[in-house]
Tab-separated table of C-alpha atoms in Angstrom:
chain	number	residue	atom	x	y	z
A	1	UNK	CA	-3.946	-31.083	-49.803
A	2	UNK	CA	-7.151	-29.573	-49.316
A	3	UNK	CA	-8.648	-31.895	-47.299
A	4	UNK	CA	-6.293	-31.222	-44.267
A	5	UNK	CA	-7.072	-27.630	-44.576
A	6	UNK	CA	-10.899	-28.597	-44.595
A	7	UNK	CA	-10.038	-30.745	-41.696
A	8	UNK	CA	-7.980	-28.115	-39.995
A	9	UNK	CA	-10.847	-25.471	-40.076
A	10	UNK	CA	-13.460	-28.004	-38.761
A	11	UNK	CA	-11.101	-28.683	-35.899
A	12	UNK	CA	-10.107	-25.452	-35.453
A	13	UNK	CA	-13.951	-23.838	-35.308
A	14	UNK	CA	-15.173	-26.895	-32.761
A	15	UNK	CA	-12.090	-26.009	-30.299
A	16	UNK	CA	-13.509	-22.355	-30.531
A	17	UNK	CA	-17.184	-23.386	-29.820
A	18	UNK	CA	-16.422	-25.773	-27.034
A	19	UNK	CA	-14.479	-22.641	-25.520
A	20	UNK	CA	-17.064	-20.249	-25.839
A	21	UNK	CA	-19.362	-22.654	-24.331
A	22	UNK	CA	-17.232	-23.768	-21.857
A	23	UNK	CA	-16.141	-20.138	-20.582
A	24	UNK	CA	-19.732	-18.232	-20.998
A	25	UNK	CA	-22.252	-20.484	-21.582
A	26	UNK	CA	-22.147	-23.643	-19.016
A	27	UNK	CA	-23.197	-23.356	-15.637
A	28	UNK	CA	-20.825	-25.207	-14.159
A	29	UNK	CA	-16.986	-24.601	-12.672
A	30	UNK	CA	-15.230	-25.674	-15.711
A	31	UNK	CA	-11.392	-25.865	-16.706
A	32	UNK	CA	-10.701	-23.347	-19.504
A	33	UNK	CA	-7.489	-23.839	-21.030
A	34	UNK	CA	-7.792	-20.376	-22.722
A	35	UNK	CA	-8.642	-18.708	-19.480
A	36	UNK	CA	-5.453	-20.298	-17.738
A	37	UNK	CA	-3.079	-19.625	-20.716
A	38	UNK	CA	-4.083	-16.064	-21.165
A	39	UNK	CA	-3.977	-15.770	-16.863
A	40	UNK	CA	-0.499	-17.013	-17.136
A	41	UNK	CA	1.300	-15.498	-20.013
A	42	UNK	CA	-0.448	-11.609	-18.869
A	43	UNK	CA	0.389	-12.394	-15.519
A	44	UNK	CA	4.045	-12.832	-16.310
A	45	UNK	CA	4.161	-9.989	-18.761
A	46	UNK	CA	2.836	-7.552	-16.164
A	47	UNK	CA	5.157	-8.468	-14.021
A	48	UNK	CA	7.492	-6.871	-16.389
A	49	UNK	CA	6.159	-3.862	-15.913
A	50	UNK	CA	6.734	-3.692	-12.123
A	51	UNK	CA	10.578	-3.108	-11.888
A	52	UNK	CA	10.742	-1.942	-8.212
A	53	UNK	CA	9.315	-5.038	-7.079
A	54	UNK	CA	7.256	-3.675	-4.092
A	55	UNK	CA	3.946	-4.586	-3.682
A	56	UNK	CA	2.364	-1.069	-5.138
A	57	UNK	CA	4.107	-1.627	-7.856
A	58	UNK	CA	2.949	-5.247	-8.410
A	59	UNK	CA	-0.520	-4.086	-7.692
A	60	UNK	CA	-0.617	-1.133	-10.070
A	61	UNK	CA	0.621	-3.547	-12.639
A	62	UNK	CA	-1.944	-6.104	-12.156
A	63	UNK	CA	-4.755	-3.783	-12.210
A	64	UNK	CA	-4.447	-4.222	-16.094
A	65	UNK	CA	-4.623	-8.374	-15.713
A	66	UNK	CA	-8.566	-8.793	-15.626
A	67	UNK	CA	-9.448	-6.353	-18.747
A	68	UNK	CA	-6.616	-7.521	-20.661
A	69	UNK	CA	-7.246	-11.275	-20.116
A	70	UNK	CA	-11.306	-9.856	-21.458
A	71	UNK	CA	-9.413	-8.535	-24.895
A	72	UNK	CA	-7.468	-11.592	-25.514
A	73	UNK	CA	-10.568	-14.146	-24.906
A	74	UNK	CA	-12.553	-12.455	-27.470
A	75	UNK	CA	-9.302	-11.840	-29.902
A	76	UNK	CA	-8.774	-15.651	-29.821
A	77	UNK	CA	-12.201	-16.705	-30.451
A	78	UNK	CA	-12.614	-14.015	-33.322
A	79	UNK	CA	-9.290	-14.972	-34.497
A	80	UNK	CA	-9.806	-18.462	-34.412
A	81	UNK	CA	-12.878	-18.556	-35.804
A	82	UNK	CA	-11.637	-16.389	-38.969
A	83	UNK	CA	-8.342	-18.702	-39.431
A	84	UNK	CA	-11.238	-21.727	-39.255
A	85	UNK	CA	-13.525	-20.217	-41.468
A	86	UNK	CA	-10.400	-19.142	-43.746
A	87	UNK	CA	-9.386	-22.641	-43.891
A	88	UNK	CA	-12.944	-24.153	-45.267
A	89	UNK	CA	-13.285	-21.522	-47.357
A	90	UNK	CA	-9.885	-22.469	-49.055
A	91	UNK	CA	-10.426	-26.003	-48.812
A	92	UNK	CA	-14.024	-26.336	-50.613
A	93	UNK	CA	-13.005	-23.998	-53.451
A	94	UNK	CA	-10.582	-22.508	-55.759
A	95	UNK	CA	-9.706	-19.037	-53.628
A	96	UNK	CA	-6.381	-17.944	-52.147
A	97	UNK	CA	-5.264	-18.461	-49.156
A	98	UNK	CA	-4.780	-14.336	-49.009
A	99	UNK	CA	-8.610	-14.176	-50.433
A	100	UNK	CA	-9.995	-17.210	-48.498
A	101	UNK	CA	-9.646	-15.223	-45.350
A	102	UNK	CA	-10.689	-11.928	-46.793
A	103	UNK	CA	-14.075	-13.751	-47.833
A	104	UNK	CA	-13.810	-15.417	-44.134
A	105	UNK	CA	-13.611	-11.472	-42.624
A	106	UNK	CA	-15.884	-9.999	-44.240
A	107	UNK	CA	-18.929	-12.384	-43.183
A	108	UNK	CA	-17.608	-13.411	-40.172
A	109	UNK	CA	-17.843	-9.334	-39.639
A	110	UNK	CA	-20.933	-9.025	-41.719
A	111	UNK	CA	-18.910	-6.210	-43.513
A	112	UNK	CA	-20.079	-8.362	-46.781
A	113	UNK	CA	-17.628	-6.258	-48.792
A	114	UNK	CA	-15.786	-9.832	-50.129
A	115	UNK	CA	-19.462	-12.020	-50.478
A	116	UNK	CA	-19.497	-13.142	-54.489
A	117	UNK	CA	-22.024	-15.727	-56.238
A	118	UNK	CA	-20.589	-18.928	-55.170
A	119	UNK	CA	-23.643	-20.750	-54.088
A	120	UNK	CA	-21.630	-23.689	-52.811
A	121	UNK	CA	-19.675	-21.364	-50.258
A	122	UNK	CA	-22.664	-19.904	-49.076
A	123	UNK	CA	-23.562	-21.809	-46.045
A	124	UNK	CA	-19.826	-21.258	-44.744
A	125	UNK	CA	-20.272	-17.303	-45.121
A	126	UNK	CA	-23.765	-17.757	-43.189
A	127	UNK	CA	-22.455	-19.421	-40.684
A	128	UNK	CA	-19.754	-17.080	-40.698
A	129	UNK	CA	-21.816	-14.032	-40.119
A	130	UNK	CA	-23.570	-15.907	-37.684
A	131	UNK	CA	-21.001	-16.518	-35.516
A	132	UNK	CA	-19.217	-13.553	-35.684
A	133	UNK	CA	-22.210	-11.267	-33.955
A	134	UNK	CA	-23.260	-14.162	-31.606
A	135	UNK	CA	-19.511	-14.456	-30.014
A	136	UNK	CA	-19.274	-10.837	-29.545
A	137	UNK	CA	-22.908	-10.795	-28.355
A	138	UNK	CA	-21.804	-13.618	-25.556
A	139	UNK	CA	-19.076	-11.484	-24.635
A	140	UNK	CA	-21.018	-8.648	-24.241
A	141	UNK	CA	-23.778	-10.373	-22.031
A	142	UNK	CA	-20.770	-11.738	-20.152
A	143	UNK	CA	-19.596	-8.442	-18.406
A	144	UNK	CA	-22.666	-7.321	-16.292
A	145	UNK	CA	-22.472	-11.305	-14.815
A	146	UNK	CA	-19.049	-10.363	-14.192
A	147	UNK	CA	-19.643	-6.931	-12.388
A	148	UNK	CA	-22.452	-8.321	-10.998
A	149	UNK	CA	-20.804	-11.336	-8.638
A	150	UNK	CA	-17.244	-8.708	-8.431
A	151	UNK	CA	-19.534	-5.751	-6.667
A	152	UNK	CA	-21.300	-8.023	-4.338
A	153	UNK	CA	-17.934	-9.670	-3.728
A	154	UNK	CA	-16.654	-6.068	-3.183
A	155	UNK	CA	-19.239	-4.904	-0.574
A	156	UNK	CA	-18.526	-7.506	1.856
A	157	UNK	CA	-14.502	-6.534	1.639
A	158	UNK	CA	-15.233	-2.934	1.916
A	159	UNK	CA	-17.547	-3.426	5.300
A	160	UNK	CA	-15.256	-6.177	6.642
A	161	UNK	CA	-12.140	-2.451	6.486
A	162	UNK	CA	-13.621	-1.535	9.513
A	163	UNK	CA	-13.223	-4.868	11.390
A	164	UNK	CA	-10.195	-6.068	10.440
A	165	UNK	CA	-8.241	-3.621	9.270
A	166	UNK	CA	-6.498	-3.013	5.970
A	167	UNK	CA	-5.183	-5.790	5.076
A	168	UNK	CA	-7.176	-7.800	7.222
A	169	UNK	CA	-5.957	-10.287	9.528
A	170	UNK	CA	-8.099	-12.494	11.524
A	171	UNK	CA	-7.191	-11.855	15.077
A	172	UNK	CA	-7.330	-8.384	14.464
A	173	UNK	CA	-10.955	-8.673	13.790
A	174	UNK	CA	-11.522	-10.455	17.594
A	175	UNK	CA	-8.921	-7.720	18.819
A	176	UNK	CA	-10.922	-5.268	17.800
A	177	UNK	CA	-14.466	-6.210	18.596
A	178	UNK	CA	-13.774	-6.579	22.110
A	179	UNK	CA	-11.729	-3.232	21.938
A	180	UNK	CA	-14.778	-1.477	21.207
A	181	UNK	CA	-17.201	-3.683	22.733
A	182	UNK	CA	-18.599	-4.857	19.461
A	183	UNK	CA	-18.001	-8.303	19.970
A	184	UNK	CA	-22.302	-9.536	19.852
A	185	UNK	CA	-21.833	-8.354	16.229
A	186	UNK	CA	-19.713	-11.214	15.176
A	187	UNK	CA	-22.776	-13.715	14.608
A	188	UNK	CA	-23.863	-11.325	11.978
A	189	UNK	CA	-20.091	-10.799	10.396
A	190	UNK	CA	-20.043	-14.550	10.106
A	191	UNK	CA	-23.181	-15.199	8.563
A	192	UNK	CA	-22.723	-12.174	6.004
A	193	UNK	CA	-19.604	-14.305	4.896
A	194	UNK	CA	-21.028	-17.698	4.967
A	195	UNK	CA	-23.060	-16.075	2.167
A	196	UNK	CA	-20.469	-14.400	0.564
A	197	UNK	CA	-18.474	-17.575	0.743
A	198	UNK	CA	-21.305	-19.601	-1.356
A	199	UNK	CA	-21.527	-16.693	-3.699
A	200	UNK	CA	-17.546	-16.810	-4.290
A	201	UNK	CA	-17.549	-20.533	-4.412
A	202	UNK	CA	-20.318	-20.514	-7.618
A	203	UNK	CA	-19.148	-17.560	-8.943
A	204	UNK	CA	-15.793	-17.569	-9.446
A	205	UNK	CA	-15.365	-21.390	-10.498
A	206	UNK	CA	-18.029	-20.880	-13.096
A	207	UNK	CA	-16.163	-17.558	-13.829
A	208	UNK	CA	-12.388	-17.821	-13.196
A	209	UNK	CA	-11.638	-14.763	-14.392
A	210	UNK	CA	-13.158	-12.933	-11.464
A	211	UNK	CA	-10.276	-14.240	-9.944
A	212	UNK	CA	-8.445	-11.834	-11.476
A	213	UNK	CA	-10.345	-8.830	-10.899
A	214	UNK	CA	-8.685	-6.846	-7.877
A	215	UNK	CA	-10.194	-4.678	-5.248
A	216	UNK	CA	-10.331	-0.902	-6.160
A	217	UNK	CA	-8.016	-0.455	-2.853
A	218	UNK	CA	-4.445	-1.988	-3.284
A	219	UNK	CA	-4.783	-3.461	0.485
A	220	UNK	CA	-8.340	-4.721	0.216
A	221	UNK	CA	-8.426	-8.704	-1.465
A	222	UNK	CA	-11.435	-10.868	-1.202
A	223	UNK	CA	-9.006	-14.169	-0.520
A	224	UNK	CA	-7.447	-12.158	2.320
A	225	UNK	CA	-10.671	-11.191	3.503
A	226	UNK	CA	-12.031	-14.598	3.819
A	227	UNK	CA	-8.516	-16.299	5.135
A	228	UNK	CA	-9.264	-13.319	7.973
A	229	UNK	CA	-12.718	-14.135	8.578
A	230	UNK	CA	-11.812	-17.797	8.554
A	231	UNK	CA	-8.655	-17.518	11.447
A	232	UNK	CA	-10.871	-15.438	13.395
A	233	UNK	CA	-13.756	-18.611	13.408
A	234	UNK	CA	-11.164	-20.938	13.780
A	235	UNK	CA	-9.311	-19.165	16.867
A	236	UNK	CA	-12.779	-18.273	18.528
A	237	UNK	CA	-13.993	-21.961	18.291
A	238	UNK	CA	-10.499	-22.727	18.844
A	239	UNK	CA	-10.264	-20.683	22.585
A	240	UNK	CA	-14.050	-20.301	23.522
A	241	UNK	CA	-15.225	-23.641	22.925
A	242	UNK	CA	-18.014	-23.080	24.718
A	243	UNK	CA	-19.112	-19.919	24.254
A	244	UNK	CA	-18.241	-19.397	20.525
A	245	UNK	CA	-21.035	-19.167	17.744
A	246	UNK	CA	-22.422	-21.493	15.879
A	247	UNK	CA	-22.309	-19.405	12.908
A	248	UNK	CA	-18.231	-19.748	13.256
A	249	UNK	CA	-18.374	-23.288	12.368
A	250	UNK	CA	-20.684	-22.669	9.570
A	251	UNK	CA	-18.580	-19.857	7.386
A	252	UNK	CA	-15.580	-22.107	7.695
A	253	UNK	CA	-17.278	-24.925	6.413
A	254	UNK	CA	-18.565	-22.417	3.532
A	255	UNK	CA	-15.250	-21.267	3.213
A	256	UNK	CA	-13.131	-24.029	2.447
A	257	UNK	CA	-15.742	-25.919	0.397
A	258	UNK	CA	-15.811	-22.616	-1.605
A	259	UNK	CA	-12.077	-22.667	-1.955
A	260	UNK	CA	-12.087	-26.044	-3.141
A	261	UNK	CA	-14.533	-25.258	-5.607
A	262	UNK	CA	-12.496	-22.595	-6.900
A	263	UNK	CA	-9.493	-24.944	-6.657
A	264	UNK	CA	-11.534	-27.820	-8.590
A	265	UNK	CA	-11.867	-25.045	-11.648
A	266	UNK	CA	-8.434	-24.220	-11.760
A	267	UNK	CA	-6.986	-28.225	-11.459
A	268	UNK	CA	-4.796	-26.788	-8.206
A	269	UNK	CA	-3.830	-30.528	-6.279
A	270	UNK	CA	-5.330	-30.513	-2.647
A	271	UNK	CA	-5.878	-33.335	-0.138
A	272	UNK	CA	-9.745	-33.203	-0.136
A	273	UNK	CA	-9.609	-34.794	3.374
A	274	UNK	CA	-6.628	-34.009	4.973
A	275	UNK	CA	-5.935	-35.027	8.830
A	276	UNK	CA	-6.326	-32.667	11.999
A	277	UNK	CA	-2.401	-33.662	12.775
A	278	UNK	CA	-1.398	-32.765	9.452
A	279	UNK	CA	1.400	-30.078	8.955
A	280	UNK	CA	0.739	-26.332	8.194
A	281	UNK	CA	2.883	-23.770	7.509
A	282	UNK	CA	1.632	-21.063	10.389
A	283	UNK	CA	3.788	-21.869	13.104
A	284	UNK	CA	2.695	-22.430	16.987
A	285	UNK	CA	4.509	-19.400	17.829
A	286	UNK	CA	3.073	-17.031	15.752
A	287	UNK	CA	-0.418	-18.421	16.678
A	288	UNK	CA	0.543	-17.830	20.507
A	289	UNK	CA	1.551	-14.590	20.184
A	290	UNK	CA	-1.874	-13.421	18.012
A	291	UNK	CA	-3.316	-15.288	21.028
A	292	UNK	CA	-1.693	-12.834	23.471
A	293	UNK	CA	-2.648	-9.857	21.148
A	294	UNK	CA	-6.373	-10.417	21.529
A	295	UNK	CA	-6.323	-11.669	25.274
A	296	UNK	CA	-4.902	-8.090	26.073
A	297	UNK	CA	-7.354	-6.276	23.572
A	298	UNK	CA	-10.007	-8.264	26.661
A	299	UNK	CA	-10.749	-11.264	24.556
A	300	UNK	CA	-12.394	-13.701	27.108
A	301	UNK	CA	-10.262	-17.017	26.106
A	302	UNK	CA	-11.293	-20.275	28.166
A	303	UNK	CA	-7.906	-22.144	26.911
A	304	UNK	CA	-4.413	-21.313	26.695
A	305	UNK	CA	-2.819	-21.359	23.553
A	306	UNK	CA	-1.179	-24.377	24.210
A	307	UNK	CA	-4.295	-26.123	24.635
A	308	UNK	CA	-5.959	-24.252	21.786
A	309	UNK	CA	-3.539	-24.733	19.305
A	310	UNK	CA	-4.699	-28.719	18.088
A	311	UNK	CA	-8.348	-27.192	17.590
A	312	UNK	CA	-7.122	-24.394	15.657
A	313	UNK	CA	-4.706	-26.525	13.713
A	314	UNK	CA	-7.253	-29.175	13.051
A	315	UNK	CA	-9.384	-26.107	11.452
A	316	UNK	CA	-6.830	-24.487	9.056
A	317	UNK	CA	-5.508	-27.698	7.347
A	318	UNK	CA	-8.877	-27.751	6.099
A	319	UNK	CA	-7.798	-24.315	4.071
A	320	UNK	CA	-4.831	-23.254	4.531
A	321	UNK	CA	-2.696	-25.213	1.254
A	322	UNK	CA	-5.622	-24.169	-1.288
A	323	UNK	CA	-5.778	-20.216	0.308
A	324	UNK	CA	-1.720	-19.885	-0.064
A	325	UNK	CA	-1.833	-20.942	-3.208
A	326	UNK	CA	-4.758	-18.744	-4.679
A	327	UNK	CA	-2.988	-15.492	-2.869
A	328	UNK	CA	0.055	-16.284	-4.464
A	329	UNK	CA	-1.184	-17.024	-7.677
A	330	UNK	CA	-3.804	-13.963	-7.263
A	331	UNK	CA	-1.138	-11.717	-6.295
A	332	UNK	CA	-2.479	-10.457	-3.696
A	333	UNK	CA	-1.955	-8.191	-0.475
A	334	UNK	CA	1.236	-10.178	1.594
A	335	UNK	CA	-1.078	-9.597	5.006
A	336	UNK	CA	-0.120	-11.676	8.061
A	337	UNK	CA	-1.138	-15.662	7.756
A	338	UNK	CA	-1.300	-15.644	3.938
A	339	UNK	CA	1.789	-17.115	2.439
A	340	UNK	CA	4.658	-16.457	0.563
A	341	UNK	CA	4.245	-14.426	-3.112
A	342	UNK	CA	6.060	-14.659	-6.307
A	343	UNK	CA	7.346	-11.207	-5.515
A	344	UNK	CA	9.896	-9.720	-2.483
A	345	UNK	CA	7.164	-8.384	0.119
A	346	UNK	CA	7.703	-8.937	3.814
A	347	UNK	CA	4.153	-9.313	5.460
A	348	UNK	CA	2.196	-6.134	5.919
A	349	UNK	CA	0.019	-5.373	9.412
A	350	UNK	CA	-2.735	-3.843	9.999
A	351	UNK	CA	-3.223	-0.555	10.902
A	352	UNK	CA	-5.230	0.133	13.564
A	353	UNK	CA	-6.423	3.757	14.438
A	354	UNK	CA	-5.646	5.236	17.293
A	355	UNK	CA	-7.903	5.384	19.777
A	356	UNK	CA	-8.496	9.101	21.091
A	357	UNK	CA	-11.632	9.199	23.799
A	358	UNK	CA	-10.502	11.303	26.757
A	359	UNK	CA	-9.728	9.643	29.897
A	360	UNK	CA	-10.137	6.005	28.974
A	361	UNK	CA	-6.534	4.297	28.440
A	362	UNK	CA	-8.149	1.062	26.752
A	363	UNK	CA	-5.606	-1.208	25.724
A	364	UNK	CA	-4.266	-2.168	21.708
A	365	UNK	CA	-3.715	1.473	20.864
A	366	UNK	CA	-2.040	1.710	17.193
A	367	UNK	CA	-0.662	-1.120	15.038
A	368	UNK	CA	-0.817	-4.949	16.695
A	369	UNK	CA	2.315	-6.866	18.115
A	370	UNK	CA	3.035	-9.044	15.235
A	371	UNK	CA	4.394	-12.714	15.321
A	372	UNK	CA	7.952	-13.763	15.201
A	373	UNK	CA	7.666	-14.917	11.886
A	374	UNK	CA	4.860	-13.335	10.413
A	375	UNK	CA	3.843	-15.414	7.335
């Protein structure tokens, strides 16, 4: 029988390479079934921890998902690769089982406390001891690639507070630009996420564990952020046909292709070209009231809602299925337009401050009129 332990090590140790270069090593948005199974089983286990079942608690929880999901990737390889090593060890001589994975630890460790003068099990403790500092080594060039792409990610949700609100909502950020007369900065806001939208799109399919990483702010989420950045493109275009950006076309074509990037990575079904006429789950009515929310903030619309509403639609189905679907998974902020989550959260607004200049009653003081059915 020691053949199929030979065999089993072989197998074992290539499953563990292709992983490792899979997960840090190609450039490319890649399925990683280690990745997905750790996401999942952490994901569920945390949940465990959040008995109240309110967002904060959810979100505390979670916190933990990202460095946890870090541990178990590199306990996996490291344990695999000792079992594997274990098993050859076993199979091409005499040892234990008990002292075939002693040997298999201590060069796969480069403790060397278990190396003896078998010359024919030599080239399994080098290789051993090579891959032992080379995976951790990976692992630890890994995390500043990580931090890297997550603070750049973070910078744009941070700035975008101020425009949209915490969490953000996309008609809050036209609300409030023509609130406070702000509304020649948009150009810039879309641009800056056209960018950011690219960045997201490489980053976090060639890294899907970014996905994981939260915000440091429980109401701040990079997938809300760009769902807000996208309605508010979408409804500009959408009621100012012709006096709306150009750069509002271009961040939602960067932000759907990045979603289906991301979407690609994690095997999540999505019609790749879905019809302007096809059904979405934001409703008409909740569109036509966010409509009459910004015209009264002195948003300049050149259509009615009812007219609007096909252009709008025709935008979001290119987003909308894929962006429900990574905030539930994700578990993010419930804000307005984002979906259902696996947790009970009614919607949450944004808060908008008050605005206190003497003697000018502007209108859209304090929190925005939500929809009927805010979802």
């Amino acid at each position: 029988m020691k053949w199929i332990s030979g065999v089993a090590g072989g197998l074992l140790l290539t499953l563990v390479l292709v992983s490792i270069l899979r997960t840090l090593v190609v450039p490319r948005g890649l399925y990683s079934p280690l990745v997905i199974r750790w996401w999942r089983s952490l994901r569920l286990l945390l949940r465990l921890a959040a008995p109240g079942g309110s967002y904060q608690a959810h979100d505390r929880a979670q916190t933990w998902l990202a460095p946890l999901m870090l541990i178990g990737m590199l306990a996996s390889w490291l344990g695999g690769a000792l079992l594997g090593f274990g098993l050859l060890l076993h199979a091409l001589s005499t040892l234990s089982w008990t002292q075939s994975v002693r040997e298999a630890g201590s060069s796969l460790f480069t403790l060397g406390f278990a190396s003896g003068d078998r010359l024919h099990l030599s080239v399994v403790d080098f290789l051993a001891a090579a891959i032992g500092p080379v995976v951790i080594a990976l692992q630890i060039a890994y995390l500043p690639t990580l931090y890297a792409a997550y603070n750049r990610r973070e910078l744009e949700v941070t700035l975008l507070q101020a425009r949209a609100g915490e969490p953000a909502w996309g008609p809050e950020i036209l609300a409030r630009q023509w609130l406070v007369d702000t509304e020649t900065a948009l150009p810039e806001l879309y641009r800056s996420w056209e960018r950011l939208a690219s960045d997201i799109g490489e980053s976090h399919s060639t890294y899907p564990i970014l996905l994981a990483f939260r915000s440091p702010r429980p109401y701040r989420s990079w997938i809300v952020g760009l769902v807000a950045v996208m309605d508010a493109a979408a409804m500009q275009l959408a009621l100012t046909p012709n006096s709306a950006p150009p750069e509002a076309r271009l961040v939602l074509r960067a932000g759907f292709t990045a979603l289906r990037d991301i979407a690609r990575s994690l095997r999540l079904e999505f019609d790749t070209d879905p019809s302007p006429t096809a059904p979405i789950r934001l409703s008409f009515l909740e569109f036509e009231t966010a409509v009459a929310m910004v015209e009264r903030a002195g948003f300049p619309a050149e259509q009615t809602a009812k007219e609007a509403w096909p252009h709008f639609h025709g935008w979001r189905v290119n987003y909308e299925t894929v962006a429900y679907e990574l905030c539930r998974r994700g578990d993010a902020v419930p804000a307005l337009w984002t979906g259902p989550r696996d947790f009970a959260a009614g919607p949450i607004p944004p808060r908008r401050p008050m605005d206190r200049r003497p003697g000018e009653g502007r209108p859209g003081k304090g929190r925005p009129e939500l929809p009927p059915s805010a979802g």
